[in-house]
Amino acid sequence: MPAITQEQIDAIDAVVEGMMTDLGVPGTALGVVQNGELVYAKGYGVTEIDTDNPVTPQTIFSTASVAKTLTASAIMQLAEQGKVDLDAPLTTYLPYFEMADERYTEITVRHLLEHRSGMPDFDWLAPGYYDNPDNSDSALEELVRSLKTTELLSEPGESFSYTTMGFGLLGHVIEVVSGQSFENYIHDHIFAPLDMESTHQRLTDLDFTQMASPHIPGTDGSWIVNPVFPYAREEGPGSHFYTSVQDIAKYAIAHLRQ
C-alpha cells in the first residue's frame, strides 16, 4: 500500500467516529483509494445494535442503487464490443417490449441509462409488494412483458425521472445480447476479473453471519433492526448487490483507471 500517515489516519477516524456519534449510526466501514490503490480500510462500530459483533473491512453491506453502476458498466462493455447501440430503440433488443403508451417505441438504451426514458418506477410502497418476490430465471423477461398496460410519465428523452424499473429492462438487454443470465454476466465480466470474491447479487448466496444488519429509527428515535429486503430478481439490475469495503474498492479503482 502507498504510505498513509498516522496523522491522516487519526483525522479520518475522528471524522467518521464523529459522524457516527452525531447520527447514531451503529456501524460503518470505510475505504480510502489513492493513486489506484486501497491505502486504508477500516470497520467502525458493530454489525447490529446491542451486539458486540465488530464491523471489519470484510463485513458485507447491501449497496442498494449502487447496483445501477454495475448494469451501466455491463451495457458499456457490450457497447464497446459493438453488441449494443446506445441510441438504438429498446425494441431492437427486446422486440416483445410493449407499453400502452405508443411512445414506448422511441425509448433508447441511452434514455434508460440516463433516466430520461419516461418510464415509471416500481410501486415500492404498495401493500404486499415484498410478500412474493419473483426470483425465477425468467423474472427480467417477465418484467418486460408485464408493461403492456403501463403508461409513460413523459416523452422519452424529454425530462429526468429516476427509475429502477428502467434498469430492470437494461438487465434483460444484457441477458439477450450476451446469452447469459444477468447475474452470470456480472460475475464473469466484472466480479471475477476484479477478484471480488465476497460480492454477491442474490440473498441465497450470502453468509448472513458476515453481513451488517439494516437498521431503521424506532418510534422513540432509537435504532431497531430491520429485515433485509427480499428484493425480487427483477429489481436486481437497479437496486441490490452485497459487498465489502475491500471488494467495492477494487470496483472503484477499476473505474478510476479508465
JSON list of C-alpha atoms in Angstrom, two decimals, residues 2-179:
[
{"chain": "A", "resi": 2, "resn": "PRO", "atom": "CA", "xyz": [1.21, 3.56, -0.64]},
{"chain": "A", "resi": 3, "resn": "ALA", "atom": "CA", "xyz": [2.09, 5.36, 2.55]},
{"chain": "A", "resi": 4, "resn": "ILE", "atom": "CA", "xyz": [-0.63, 7.00, 4.57]},
{"chain": "A", "resi": 5, "resn": "THR", "atom": "CA", "xyz": [0.48, 8.80, 7.67]},
{"chain": "A", "resi": 6, "resn": "GLN", "atom": "CA", "xyz": [-0.76, 8.12, 11.15]},
{"chain": "A", "resi": 7, "resn": "GLU", "atom": "CA", "xyz": [-1.84, 11.75, 11.32]},
{"chain": "A", "resi": 8, "resn": "GLN", "atom": "CA", "xyz": [-4.06, 11.23, 8.27]},
{"chain": "A", "resi": 9, "resn": "ILE", "atom": "CA", "xyz": [-5.47, 8.02, 9.73]},
{"chain": "A", "resi": 10, "resn": "ASP", "atom": "CA", "xyz": [-6.26, 9.76, 13.01]},
{"chain": "A", "resi": 11, "resn": "ALA", "atom": "CA", "xyz": [-8.01, 12.58, 11.13]},
{"chain": "A", "resi": 12, "resn": "ILE", "atom": "CA", "xyz": [-10.09, 10.13, 9.08]},
{"chain": "A", "resi": 13, "resn": "ASP", "atom": "CA", "xyz": [-11.06, 8.15, 12.15]},
{"chain": "A", "resi": 14, "resn": "ALA", "atom": "CA", "xyz": [-12.06, 11.30, 14.00]},
{"chain": "A", "resi": 15, "resn": "VAL", "atom": "CA", "xyz": [-14.36, 12.42, 11.18]},
{"chain": "A", "resi": 16, "resn": "VAL", "atom": "CA", "xyz": [-16.02, 9.02, 10.80]},
{"chain": "A", "resi": 17, "resn": "GLU", "atom": "CA", "xyz": [-16.45, 8.44, 14.51]},
{"chain": "A", "resi": 18, "resn": "GLY", "atom": "CA", "xyz": [-17.80, 11.97, 14.96]},
{"chain": "A", "resi": 19, "resn": "MET", "atom": "CA", "xyz": [-20.40, 11.45, 12.23]},
{"chain": "A", "resi": 20, "resn": "MET", "atom": "CA", "xyz": [-21.40, 8.10, 13.71]},
{"chain": "A", "resi": 21, "resn": "THR", "atom": "CA", "xyz": [-21.93, 9.75, 17.07]},
{"chain": "A", "resi": 22, "resn": "ASP", "atom": "CA", "xyz": [-23.89, 12.65, 15.59]},
{"chain": "A", "resi": 23, "resn": "LEU", "atom": "CA", "xyz": [-26.14, 10.36, 13.53]},
{"chain": "A", "resi": 24, "resn": "GLY", "atom": "CA", "xyz": [-26.31, 7.48, 15.98]},
{"chain": "A", "resi": 25, "resn": "VAL", "atom": "CA", "xyz": [-25.07, 5.01, 13.36]},
{"chain": "A", "resi": 26, "resn": "PRO", "atom": "CA", "xyz": [-24.37, 1.54, 14.83]},
{"chain": "A", "resi": 27, "resn": "GLY", "atom": "CA", "xyz": [-21.66, 0.61, 12.35]},
{"chain": "A", "resi": 28, "resn": "THR", "atom": "CA", "xyz": [-19.98, 1.52, 9.10]},
{"chain": "A", "resi": 29, "resn": "ALA", "atom": "CA", "xyz": [-16.93, 0.73, 7.02]},
{"chain": "A", "resi": 30, "resn": "LEU", "atom": "CA", "xyz": [-14.62, 2.98, 5.07]},
{"chain": "A", "resi": 31, "resn": "GLY", "atom": "CA", "xyz": [-12.02, 2.60, 2.36]},
{"chain": "A", "resi": 32, "resn": "VAL", "atom": "CA", "xyz": [-9.62, 5.22, 1.05]},
{"chain": "A", "resi": 33, "resn": "VAL", "atom": "CA", "xyz": [-8.34, 4.85, -2.51]},
{"chain": "A", "resi": 34, "resn": "GLN", "atom": "CA", "xyz": [-5.33, 6.87, -3.60]},
{"chain": "A", "resi": 35, "resn": "ASN", "atom": "CA", "xyz": [-3.45, 6.66, -6.89]},
{"chain": "A", "resi": 36, "resn": "GLY", "atom": "CA", "xyz": [-5.23, 3.49, -7.89]},
{"chain": "A", "resi": 37, "resn": "GLU", "atom": "CA", "xyz": [-4.68, 1.59, -4.65]},
{"chain": "A", "resi": 38, "resn": "LEU", "atom": "CA", "xyz": [-6.59, 0.95, -1.45]},
{"chain": "A", "resi": 39, "resn": "VAL", "atom": "CA", "xyz": [-4.46, 2.74, 1.14]},
{"chain": "A", "resi": 40, "resn": "TYR", "atom": "CA", "xyz": [-6.72, 2.44, 4.17]},
{"chain": "A", "resi": 41, "resn": "ALA", "atom": "CA", "xyz": [-9.68, 0.26, 5.10]},
{"chain": "A", "resi": 42, "resn": "LYS", "atom": "CA", "xyz": [-11.38, 0.04, 8.47]},
{"chain": "A", "resi": 43, "resn": "GLY", "atom": "CA", "xyz": [-14.62, -1.02, 10.10]},
{"chain": "A", "resi": 44, "resn": "TYR", "atom": "CA", "xyz": [-16.23, 1.03, 12.84]},
{"chain": "A", "resi": 45, "resn": "GLY", "atom": "CA", "xyz": [-18.86, 0.06, 15.38]},
{"chain": "A", "resi": 46, "resn": "VAL", "atom": "CA", "xyz": [-20.94, -3.11, 15.25]},
{"chain": "A", "resi": 47, "resn": "THR", "atom": "CA", "xyz": [-22.85, -5.03, 12.60]},
{"chain": "A", "resi": 48, "resn": "GLU", "atom": "CA", "xyz": [-26.03, -4.97, 14.67]},
{"chain": "A", "resi": 49, "resn": "ILE", "atom": "CA", "xyz": [-27.27, -2.81, 17.54]},
{"chain": "A", "resi": 50, "resn": "ASP", "atom": "CA", "xyz": [-26.96, -4.37, 21.02]},
{"chain": "A", "resi": 51, "resn": "THR", "atom": "CA", "xyz": [-24.31, -6.85, 19.91]},
{"chain": "A", "resi": 52, "resn": "ASP", "atom": "CA", "xyz": [-20.53, -6.82, 20.09]},
{"chain": "A", "resi": 53, "resn": "ASN", "atom": "CA", "xyz": [-20.00, -8.09, 16.53]},
{"chain": "A", "resi": 54, "resn": "PRO", "atom": "CA", "xyz": [-17.47, -5.66, 15.06]},
{"chain": "A", "resi": 55, "resn": "VAL", "atom": "CA", "xyz": [-17.64, -4.21, 11.58]},
{"chain": "A", "resi": 56, "resn": "THR", "atom": "CA", "xyz": [-14.47, -5.04, 9.63]},
{"chain": "A", "resi": 57, "resn": "PRO", "atom": "CA", "xyz": [-13.28, -4.28, 6.09]},
{"chain": "A", "resi": 58, "resn": "GLN", "atom": "CA", "xyz": [-14.67, -7.72, 5.18]},
{"chain": "A", "resi": 59, "resn": "THR", "atom": "CA", "xyz": [-18.19, -7.06, 6.52]},
{"chain": "A", "resi": 60, "resn": "ILE", "atom": "CA", "xyz": [-20.87, -7.34, 3.84]},
{"chain": "A", "resi": 61, "resn": "PHE", "atom": "CA", "xyz": [-23.25, -4.43, 3.28]},
{"chain": "A", "resi": 62, "resn": "SER", "atom": "CA", "xyz": [-26.21, -4.02, 0.95]},
{"chain": "A", "resi": 63, "resn": "THR", "atom": "CA", "xyz": [-25.37, -1.41, -1.69]},
{"chain": "A", "resi": 64, "resn": "ALA", "atom": "CA", "xyz": [-28.90, -0.64, -2.93]},
{"chain": "A", "resi": 65, "resn": "SER", "atom": "CA", "xyz": [-28.85, 1.56, -6.04]},
{"chain": "A", "resi": 66, "resn": "VAL", "atom": "CA", "xyz": [-25.09, 1.36, -6.48]},
{"chain": "A", "resi": 67, "resn": "ALA", "atom": "CA", "xyz": [-26.20, -1.71, -8.45]},
{"chain": "A", "resi": 68, "resn": "LYS", "atom": "CA", "xyz": [-27.18, 0.63, -11.27]},
{"chain": "A", "resi": 69, "resn": "THR", "atom": "CA", "xyz": [-23.49, 1.30, -11.90]},
{"chain": "A", "resi": 70, "resn": "LEU", "atom": "CA", "xyz": [-22.91, -2.43, -12.44]},
{"chain": "A", "resi": 71, "resn": "THR", "atom": "CA", "xyz": [-25.66, -2.54, -15.04]},
{"chain": "A", "resi": 72, "resn": "ALA", "atom": "CA", "xyz": [-24.37, 0.61, -16.73]},
{"chain": "A", "resi": 73, "resn": "SER", "atom": "CA", "xyz": [-20.84, -0.81, -16.77]},
{"chain": "A", "resi": 74, "resn": "ALA", "atom": "CA", "xyz": [-22.06, -4.03, -18.36]},
{"chain": "A", "resi": 75, "resn": "ILE", "atom": "CA", "xyz": [-24.05, -2.15, -21.01]},
{"chain": "A", "resi": 76, "resn": "MET", "atom": "CA", "xyz": [-20.99, -0.05, -21.83]},
{"chain": "A", "resi": 77, "resn": "GLN", "atom": "CA", "xyz": [-18.83, -3.17, -22.13]},
{"chain": "A", "resi": 78, "resn": "LEU", "atom": "CA", "xyz": [-21.27, -4.54, -24.69]},
{"chain": "A", "resi": 79, "resn": "ALA", "atom": "CA", "xyz": [-21.41, -1.17, -26.44]},
{"chain": "A", "resi": 80, "resn": "GLU", "atom": "CA", "xyz": [-17.61, -1.08, -26.72]},
{"chain": "A", "resi": 81, "resn": "GLN", "atom": "CA", "xyz": [-17.77, -4.54, -28.31]},
{"chain": "A", "resi": 82, "resn": "GLY", "atom": "CA", "xyz": [-20.29, -3.28, -30.86]},
{"chain": "A", "resi": 83, "resn": "LYS", "atom": "CA", "xyz": [-23.03, -5.51, -29.49]},
{"chain": "A", "resi": 84, "resn": "VAL", "atom": "CA", "xyz": [-25.23, -2.71, -28.16]},
{"chain": "A", "resi": 85, "resn": "ASP", "atom": "CA", "xyz": [-26.02, 0.62, -29.82]},
{"chain": "A", "resi": 86, "resn": "LEU", "atom": "CA", "xyz": [-26.84, 3.13, -27.10]},
{"chain": "A", "resi": 87, "resn": "ASP", "atom": "CA", "xyz": [-29.08, 5.10, -29.44]},
{"chain": "A", "resi": 88, "resn": "ALA", "atom": "CA", "xyz": [-30.98, 2.14, -30.84]},
{"chain": "A", "resi": 89, "resn": "PRO", "atom": "CA", "xyz": [-34.61, 1.71, -29.78]},
{"chain": "A", "resi": 90, "resn": "LEU", "atom": "CA", "xyz": [-35.04, -0.70, -26.90]},
{"chain": "A", "resi": 91, "resn": "THR", "atom": "CA", "xyz": [-37.25, -2.81, -29.18]},
{"chain": "A", "resi": 92, "resn": "THR", "atom": "CA", "xyz": [-34.14, -3.60, -31.25]},
{"chain": "A", "resi": 93, "resn": "TYR", "atom": "CA", "xyz": [-33.06, -5.94, -28.46]},
{"chain": "A", "resi": 94, "resn": "LEU", "atom": "CA", "xyz": [-36.42, -6.65, -26.83]},
{"chain": "A", "resi": 95, "resn": "PRO", "atom": "CA", "xyz": [-38.95, -6.95, -29.69]},
{"chain": "A", "resi": 96, "resn": "TYR", "atom": "CA", "xyz": [-41.65, -8.09, -27.23]},
{"chain": "A", "resi": 97, "resn": "PHE", "atom": "CA", "xyz": [-41.33, -4.87, -25.21]},
{"chain": "A", "resi": 98, "resn": "GLU", "atom": "CA", "xyz": [-44.66, -3.03, -25.46]},
{"chain": "A", "resi": 99, "resn": "MET", "atom": "CA", "xyz": [-46.45, -0.36, -23.43]},
{"chain": "A", "resi": 100, "resn": "ALA", "atom": "CA", "xyz": [-49.92, 1.14, -23.54]},
{"chain": "A", "resi": 101, "resn": "ASP", "atom": "CA", "xyz": [-48.30, 4.46, -24.46]},
{"chain": "A", "resi": 102, "resn": "GLU", "atom": "CA", "xyz": [-47.33, 4.31, -28.15]},
{"chain": "A", "resi": 103, "resn": "ARG", "atom": "CA", "xyz": [-44.29, 6.49, -27.47]},
{"chain": "A", "resi": 104, "resn": "TYR", "atom": "CA", "xyz": [-42.54, 3.45, -25.99]},
{"chain": "A", "resi": 105, "resn": "THR", "atom": "CA", "xyz": [-41.05, 2.78, -29.45]},
{"chain": "A", "resi": 106, "resn": "GLU", "atom": "CA", "xyz": [-38.93, 5.92, -29.02]},
{"chain": "A", "resi": 107, "resn": "ILE", "atom": "CA", "xyz": [-37.18, 4.69, -25.86]},
{"chain": "A", "resi": 108, "resn": "THR", "atom": "CA", "xyz": [-33.48, 4.01, -26.43]},
{"chain": "A", "resi": 109, "resn": "VAL", "atom": "CA", "xyz": [-30.85, 2.27, -24.34]},
{"chain": "A", "resi": 110, "resn": "ARG", "atom": "CA", "xyz": [-29.29, 5.67, -23.64]},
{"chain": "A", "resi": 111, "resn": "HIS", "atom": "CA", "xyz": [-32.60, 7.04, -22.37]},
{"chain": "A", "resi": 112, "resn": "LEU", "atom": "CA", "xyz": [-32.76, 4.23, -19.80]},
{"chain": "A", "resi": 113, "resn": "LEU", "atom": "CA", "xyz": [-29.15, 4.78, -18.70]},
{"chain": "A", "resi": 114, "resn": "GLU", "atom": "CA", "xyz": [-29.82, 8.49, -18.23]},
{"chain": "A", "resi": 115, "resn": "HIS", "atom": "CA", "xyz": [-33.23, 8.10, -16.50]},
{"chain": "A", "resi": 116, "resn": "ARG", "atom": "CA", "xyz": [-34.80, 10.03, -19.38]},
{"chain": "A", "resi": 117, "resn": "SER", "atom": "CA", "xyz": [-37.00, 7.27, -20.78]},
{"chain": "A", "resi": 118, "resn": "GLY", "atom": "CA", "xyz": [-40.23, 8.46, -19.18]},
{"chain": "A", "resi": 119, "resn": "MET", "atom": "CA", "xyz": [-40.59, 5.05, -17.54]},
{"chain": "A", "resi": 120, "resn": "PRO", "atom": "CA", "xyz": [-42.36, 4.88, -14.17]},
{"chain": "A", "resi": 121, "resn": "ASP", "atom": "CA", "xyz": [-40.80, 3.07, -11.22]},
{"chain": "A", "resi": 122, "resn": "PHE", "atom": "CA", "xyz": [-41.71, 0.06, -9.11]},
{"chain": "A", "resi": 123, "resn": "ASP", "atom": "CA", "xyz": [-44.51, 0.68, -6.65]},
{"chain": "A", "resi": 124, "resn": "TRP", "atom": "CA", "xyz": [-42.29, 0.06, -3.62]},
{"chain": "A", "resi": 125, "resn": "LEU", "atom": "CA", "xyz": [-44.93, 1.11, -1.07]},
{"chain": "A", "resi": 126, "resn": "ALA", "atom": "CA", "xyz": [-47.81, -0.97, -2.39]},
{"chain": "A", "resi": 127, "resn": "PRO", "atom": "CA", "xyz": [-49.28, -3.27, 0.29]},
{"chain": "A", "resi": 128, "resn": "GLY", "atom": "CA", "xyz": [-47.79, -6.74, -0.02]},
{"chain": "A", "resi": 129, "resn": "TYR", "atom": "CA", "xyz": [-45.15, -5.62, -2.52]},
{"chain": "A", "resi": 130, "resn": "TYR", "atom": "CA", "xyz": [-42.44, -7.76, -0.91]},
{"chain": "A", "resi": 131, "resn": "ASP", "atom": "CA", "xyz": [-44.65, -10.71, 0.00]},
{"chain": "A", "resi": 132, "resn": "ASN", "atom": "CA", "xyz": [-43.87, -12.89, -3.02]},
{"chain": "A", "resi": 133, "resn": "PRO", "atom": "CA", "xyz": [-40.69, -11.71, -4.74]},
{"chain": "A", "resi": 134, "resn": "ASP", "atom": "CA", "xyz": [-40.10, -13.30, -8.14]},
{"chain": "A", "resi": 135, "resn": "ASN", "atom": "CA", "xyz": [-36.62, -14.83, -8.18]},
{"chain": "A", "resi": 136, "resn": "SER", "atom": "CA", "xyz": [-37.20, -17.08, -11.18]},
{"chain": "A", "resi": 137, "resn": "ASP", "atom": "CA", "xyz": [-34.76, -17.24, -14.09]},
{"chain": "A", "resi": 138, "resn": "SER", "atom": "CA", "xyz": [-37.37, -15.53, -16.29]},
{"chain": "A", "resi": 139, "resn": "ALA", "atom": "CA", "xyz": [-38.07, -12.63, -13.89]},
{"chain": "A", "resi": 140, "resn": "LEU", "atom": "CA", "xyz": [-36.43, -9.92, -16.02]},
{"chain": "A", "resi": 141, "resn": "GLU", "atom": "CA", "xyz": [-38.18, -11.08, -19.18]},
{"chain": "A", "resi": 142, "resn": "GLU", "atom": "CA", "xyz": [-41.46, -11.23, -17.28]},
{"chain": "A", "resi": 143, "resn": "LEU", "atom": "CA", "xyz": [-40.91, -7.63, -16.16]},
{"chain": "A", "resi": 144, "resn": "VAL", "atom": "CA", "xyz": [-40.55, -6.57, -19.79]},
{"chain": "A", "resi": 145, "resn": "ARG", "atom": "CA", "xyz": [-43.68, -8.48, -20.81]},
{"chain": "A", "resi": 146, "resn": "SER", "atom": "CA", "xyz": [-45.69, -7.08, -17.89]},
{"chain": "A", "resi": 147, "resn": "LEU", "atom": "CA", "xyz": [-45.63, -3.48, -19.13]},
{"chain": "A", "resi": 148, "resn": "LYS", "atom": "CA", "xyz": [-48.26, -3.72, -21.89]},
{"chain": "A", "resi": 149, "resn": "THR", "atom": "CA", "xyz": [-50.81, -1.75, -19.86]},
{"chain": "A", "resi": 150, "resn": "THR", "atom": "CA", "xyz": [-48.32, 0.75, -18.43]},
{"chain": "A", "resi": 151, "resn": "GLU", "atom": "CA", "xyz": [-48.22, 4.42, -19.45]},
{"chain": "A", "resi": 152, "resn": "LEU", "atom": "CA", "xyz": [-45.14, 6.62, -19.71]},
{"chain": "A", "resi": 153, "resn": "LEU", "atom": "CA", "xyz": [-44.70, 9.59, -17.39]},
{"chain": "A", "resi": 154, "resn": "SER", "atom": "CA", "xyz": [-43.23, 11.80, -20.10]},
{"chain": "A", "resi": 155, "resn": "GLU", "atom": "CA", "xyz": [-41.91, 11.90, -23.65]},
{"chain": "A", "resi": 156, "resn": "PRO", "atom": "CA", "xyz": [-38.76, 9.74, -23.98]},
{"chain": "A", "resi": 157, "resn": "GLY", "atom": "CA", "xyz": [-35.68, 11.98, -23.83]},
{"chain": "A", "resi": 158, "resn": "GLU", "atom": "CA", "xyz": [-37.66, 14.97, -22.56]},
{"chain": "A", "resi": 159, "resn": "SER", "atom": "CA", "xyz": [-37.02, 15.02, -18.82]},
{"chain": "A", "resi": 160, "resn": "PHE", "atom": "CA", "xyz": [-35.26, 13.26, -15.96]},
{"chain": "A", "resi": 161, "resn": "SER", "atom": "CA", "xyz": [-37.33, 10.77, -13.97]},
{"chain": "A", "resi": 162, "resn": "TYR", "atom": "CA", "xyz": [-35.42, 8.34, -11.74]},
{"chain": "A", "resi": 163, "resn": "THR", "atom": "CA", "xyz": [-36.48, 4.76, -12.37]},
{"chain": "A", "resi": 164, "resn": "THR", "atom": "CA", "xyz": [-35.15, 1.49, -11.03]},
{"chain": "A", "resi": 165, "resn": "MET", "atom": "CA", "xyz": [-37.60, -0.31, -13.30]},
{"chain": "A", "resi": 166, "resn": "GLY", "atom": "CA", "xyz": [-35.76, 1.05, -16.32]},
{"chain": "A", "resi": 167, "resn": "PHE", "atom": "CA", "xyz": [-32.60, -0.66, -15.14]},
{"chain": "A", "resi": 168, "resn": "GLY", "atom": "CA", "xyz": [-34.51, -3.92, -14.91]},
{"chain": "A", "resi": 169, "resn": "LEU", "atom": "CA", "xyz": [-35.10, -3.56, -18.65]},
{"chain": "A", "resi": 170, "resn": "LEU", "atom": "CA", "xyz": [-31.39, -2.91, -19.20]},
{"chain": "A", "resi": 171, "resn": "GLY", "atom": "CA", "xyz": [-30.63, -6.04, -17.21]},
{"chain": "A", "resi": 172, "resn": "HIS", "atom": "CA", "xyz": [-32.70, -8.05, -19.66]},
{"chain": "A", "resi": 173, "resn": "VAL", "atom": "CA", "xyz": [-30.94, -6.39, -22.61]},
{"chain": "A", "resi": 174, "resn": "ILE", "atom": "CA", "xyz": [-27.69, -7.72, -21.13]},
{"chain": "A", "resi": 175, "resn": "GLU", "atom": "CA", "xyz": [-29.21, -11.21, -20.93]},
{"chain": "A", "resi": 176, "resn": "VAL", "atom": "CA", "xyz": [-30.47, -11.18, -24.51]},
{"chain": "A", "resi": 177, "resn": "VAL", "atom": "CA", "xyz": [-27.29, -9.76, -26.04]},
{"chain": "A", "resi": 178, "resn": "SER", "atom": "CA", "xyz": [-24.81, -11.81, -24.00]},
{"chain": "A", "resi": 179, "resn": "GLY", "atom": "CA", "xyz": [-26.73, -15.07, -23.85]}
]
